[in-house]
PDB file of C-alpha atoms in Angstrom:
ATOM      1  CA  UNK A 240      -0.095   0.136  -0.144  1.00  0.00           C
ATOM      2  CA  UNK A 241       1.391   3.370  -0.914  1.00  0.00           C
ATOM      3  CA  UNK A 242       0.968   6.166   1.588  1.00  0.00           C
ATOM      4  CA  UNK A 243      -0.821   8.780   0.665  1.00  0.00           C
ATOM      5  CA  UNK A 244      -1.479  12.267   2.167  1.00  0.00           C
ATOM      6  CA  UNK A 245      -4.747  11.015   4.032  1.00  0.00           C
ATOM      7  CA  UNK A 246      -5.927   7.865   6.317  1.00  0.00           C
ATOM      8  CA  UNK A 247      -5.184   4.038   4.922  1.00  0.00           C
ATOM      9  CA  UNK A 248      -8.972   3.193   6.059  1.00  0.00           C
ATOM     10  CA  UNK A 249      -7.626   0.624   8.489  1.00  0.00           C
ATOM     11  CA  UNK A 250      -9.166   0.030  11.908  1.00  0.00           C
ATOM     12  CA  UNK A 251      -7.583  -2.672  14.410  1.00  0.00           C
ATOM     13  CA  UNK A 252      -8.762  -4.742  17.626  1.00  0.00           C
ATOM     14  CA  UNK A 253      -6.056  -6.406  19.708  1.00  0.00           C
ATOM     15  CA  UNK A 254      -4.294  -7.312  22.565  1.00  0.00           C
ATOM     16  CA  UNK A 255      -0.763  -8.119  23.976  1.00  0.00           C
ATOM     17  CA  UNK A 256      -1.422  -9.911  26.992  1.00  0.00           C
ATOM     18  CA  UNK A 257       0.378 -13.303  27.071  1.00  0.00           C
ATOM     19  CA  UNK A 258      -1.991 -14.560  29.610  1.00  0.00           C
ATOM     20  CA  UNK A 259      -4.866 -13.761  26.861  1.00  0.00           C
ATOM     21  CA  UNK A 260      -5.496 -16.338  24.536  1.00  0.00           C
ATOM     22  CA  UNK A 261      -6.858 -13.555  22.539  1.00  0.00           C
ATOM     23  CA  UNK A 262      -3.551 -12.192  21.706  1.00  0.00           C
ATOM     24  CA  UNK A 263      -2.943 -10.592  18.715  1.00  0.00           C
ATOM     25  CA  UNK A 264      -3.450  -7.308  16.400  1.00  0.00           C
ATOM     26  CA  UNK A 265      -6.637  -7.949  13.896  1.00  0.00           C
ATOM     27  CA  UNK A 266      -7.896  -5.880  11.157  1.00  0.00           C
ATOM     28  CA  UNK A 267     -11.317  -4.685  12.345  1.00  0.00           C
ATOM     29  CA  UNK A 268     -12.554  -2.194   9.667  1.00  0.00           C
ATOM     30  CA  UNK A 269     -11.621  -1.497   6.311  1.00  0.00           C
ATOM     31  CA  UNK A 270     -13.056   1.603   4.774  1.00  0.00           C
ATOM     32  CA  UNK A 271     -14.419   1.260   1.132  1.00  0.00           C
ATOM     33  CA  UNK A 272     -12.922   3.177  -1.415  1.00  0.00           C
ATOM     34  CA  UNK A 273      -9.486   3.592   0.958  1.00  0.00           C
ATOM     35  CA  UNK A 274      -5.958   3.342  -0.115  1.00  0.00           C
ATOM     36  CA  UNK A 275      -5.786   0.149   1.499  1.00  0.00           C
ATOM     37  CA  UNK A 276      -9.156  -1.258   0.005  1.00  0.00           C
ATOM     38  CA  UNK A 277      -8.146  -0.079  -3.370  1.00  0.00           C
ATOM     39  CA  UNK A 278      -4.502  -1.122  -3.181  1.00  0.00           C
ATOM     40  CA  UNK A 279      -5.402  -4.840  -2.572  1.00  0.00           C
ATOM     41  CA  UNK A 280      -8.251  -5.167  -4.653  1.00  0.00           C
ATOM     42  CA  UNK A 281     -10.591  -5.861  -1.666  1.00  0.00           C
ATOM     43  CA  UNK A 282      -8.420  -8.738  -0.050  1.00  0.00           C
ATOM     44  CA  UNK A 283      -7.722  -6.848   3.126  1.00  0.00           C
ATOM     45  CA  UNK A 284     -10.882  -7.634   5.399  1.00  0.00           C
ATOM     46  CA  UNK A 285     -11.834  -7.825   8.838  1.00  0.00           C
ATOM     47  CA  UNK A 286     -10.605 -10.835  10.683  1.00  0.00           C
ATOM     48  CA  UNK A 287      -7.151 -10.848   9.591  1.00  0.00           C
ATOM     49  CA  UNK A 288      -4.415 -11.121  11.899  1.00  0.00           C
ATOM     50  CA  UNK A 289      -1.420  -8.400  11.289  1.00  0.00           C
ATOM     51  CA  UNK A 290       1.597 -10.431  11.707  1.00  0.00           C
ATOM     52  CA  UNK A 291       4.354  -7.405  10.840  1.00  0.00           C
ATOM     53  CA  UNK A 292       4.196  -4.240   9.044  1.00  0.00           C
ATOM     54  CA  UNK A 293       7.154  -2.954   7.012  1.00  0.00           C
ATOM     55  CA  UNK A 294       9.065  -6.038   8.560  1.00  0.00           C
ATOM     56  CA  UNK A 295       8.271  -5.294  11.936  1.00  0.00           C
ATOM     57  CA  UNK A 296       6.727  -8.245  13.975  1.00  0.00           C
ATOM     58  CA  UNK A 297       3.344  -6.952  15.581  1.00  0.00           C
ATOM     59  CA  UNK A 298       2.870  -9.943  17.761  1.00  0.00           C
ATOM     60  CA  UNK A 299       3.009  -8.900  21.529  1.00  0.00           C
ATOM     61  CA  UNK A 300       2.711  -5.263  20.643  1.00  0.00           C
ATOM     62  CA  UNK A 301      -0.304  -2.972  21.600  1.00  0.00           C
ATOM     63  CA  UNK A 302      -2.595  -1.580  18.957  1.00  0.00           C
ATOM     64  CA  UNK A 303      -0.736   1.564  19.278  1.00  0.00           C
ATOM     65  CA  UNK A 304       2.621   0.503  18.816  1.00  0.00           C
ATOM     66  CA  UNK A 305       1.117  -1.421  15.759  1.00  0.00           C
ATOM     67  CA  UNK A 306      -0.331   2.029  14.658  1.00  0.00           C
ATOM     68  CA  UNK A 307       3.256   3.639  14.807  1.00  0.00           C
ATOM     69  CA  UNK A 308       4.395   1.350  11.865  1.00  0.00           C
ATOM     70  CA  UNK A 309       1.752   2.996   9.505  1.00  0.00           C
ATOM     71  CA  UNK A 310       3.174   6.583  10.244  1.00  0.00           C
ATOM     72  CA  UNK A 311       5.566   7.166   7.374  1.00  0.00           C
ATOM     73  CA  UNK A 312       5.894   9.891   4.650  1.00  0.00           C
ATOM     74  CA  UNK A 313       3.270  10.125   1.899  1.00  0.00           C
ATOM     75  CA  UNK A 314       4.353   8.171  -1.151  1.00  0.00           C
ATOM     76  CA  UNK A 315       6.231   5.379   1.057  1.00  0.00           C
ATOM     77  CA  UNK A 316       5.183   1.829   0.511  1.00  0.00           C
ATOM     78  CA  UNK A 317       3.950   0.183   3.431  1.00  0.00           C
ATOM     79  CA  UNK A 318       4.392  -3.806   3.587  1.00  0.00           C
ATOM     80  CA  UNK A 319       1.380  -5.748   5.682  1.00  0.00           C
ATOM     81  CA  UNK A 320       1.731  -9.299   6.076  1.00  0.00           C
ATOM     82  CA  UNK A 321      -1.741 -10.798   7.398  1.00  0.00           C
ATOM     83  CA  UNK A 322      -2.639 -14.184   8.398  1.00  0.00           C
ATOM     84  CA  UNK A 323      -6.497 -15.900   8.402  1.00  0.00           C
ATOM     85  CA  UNK A 324      -7.478 -16.621  11.781  1.00  0.00           C
ATOM     86  CA  UNK A 325     -10.890 -16.494  12.347  1.00  0.00           C
ATOM     87  CA  UNK A 326     -10.908 -18.298  15.635  1.00  0.00           C
ATOM     88  CA  UNK A 327      -8.729 -16.001  17.233  1.00  0.00           C
ATOM     89  CA  UNK A 328     -10.662 -12.838  15.746  1.00  0.00           C
ATOM     90  CA  UNK A 329     -14.348 -13.856  16.940  1.00  0.00           C
ATOM     91  CA  UNK A 330     -12.649 -14.232  20.559  1.00  0.00           C
ATOM     92  CA  UNK A 331     -12.466 -10.327  20.155  1.00  0.00           C
ATOM     93  CA  UNK A 332     -15.770  -9.838  18.494  1.00  0.00           C
ATOM     94  CA  UNK A 333     -17.730 -12.290  20.578  1.00  0.00           C
ATOM     95  CA  UNK A 334     -17.862 -10.582  23.946  1.00  0.00           C
ATOM     96  CA  UNK A 335     -20.026 -11.623  26.644  1.00  0.00           C
ATOM     97  CA  UNK A 336     -23.292  -9.726  27.299  1.00  0.00           C
ATOM     98  CA  UNK A 337     -21.807  -8.180  30.434  1.00  0.00           C
ATOM     99  CA  UNK A 338     -18.417  -7.237  29.363  1.00  0.00           C
ATOM    100  CA  UNK A 339     -17.196  -4.147  27.242  1.00  0.00           C
ATOM    101  CA  UNK A 340     -16.762  -4.523  23.911  1.00  0.00           C
ATOM    102  CA  UNK A 341     -12.990  -4.521  22.270  1.00  0.00           C
ATOM    103  CA  UNK A 342     -11.663  -1.179  21.610  1.00  0.00           C
ATOM    104  CA  UNK A 343     -10.786  -0.137  18.053  1.00  0.00           C
ATOM    105  CA  UNK A 344      -7.658   1.868  16.821  1.00  0.00           C
ATOM    106  CA  UNK A 345      -7.663   3.753  13.917  1.00  0.00           C
ATOM    107  CA  UNK A 346      -4.431   3.955  12.086  1.00  0.00           C
ATOM    108  CA  UNK A 347      -3.406   7.972  12.885  1.00  0.00           C
ATOM    109  CA  UNK A 348      -1.522   9.848  10.091  1.00  0.00           C
ATOM    110  CA  UNK A 349       1.345  12.170  10.870  1.00  0.00           C
TER     111      UNK A 349
END
């Protein structure tokens, strides 16, 4: 994905707690018509686990730490390695009725 002057159109959900079986950073939303959707022909979708961004592993990092890897200069190519892990993603999206829903982080732009 080539970074433009605006947002990439990605949101994430995740955790870095090693005692939490829900550990990981996942794509939670891709905005239609966004650079992320356009650059990949719609292949990035909610539920994909983010393994690395620009060669930086995203296991055991917070959503904010992951988002920092997207803060690059316009024109820079961003490489994201993703993995389909529906079971782990559902652990984040299917919360008990009395639990607070998982927080999402939108990639912030510099």
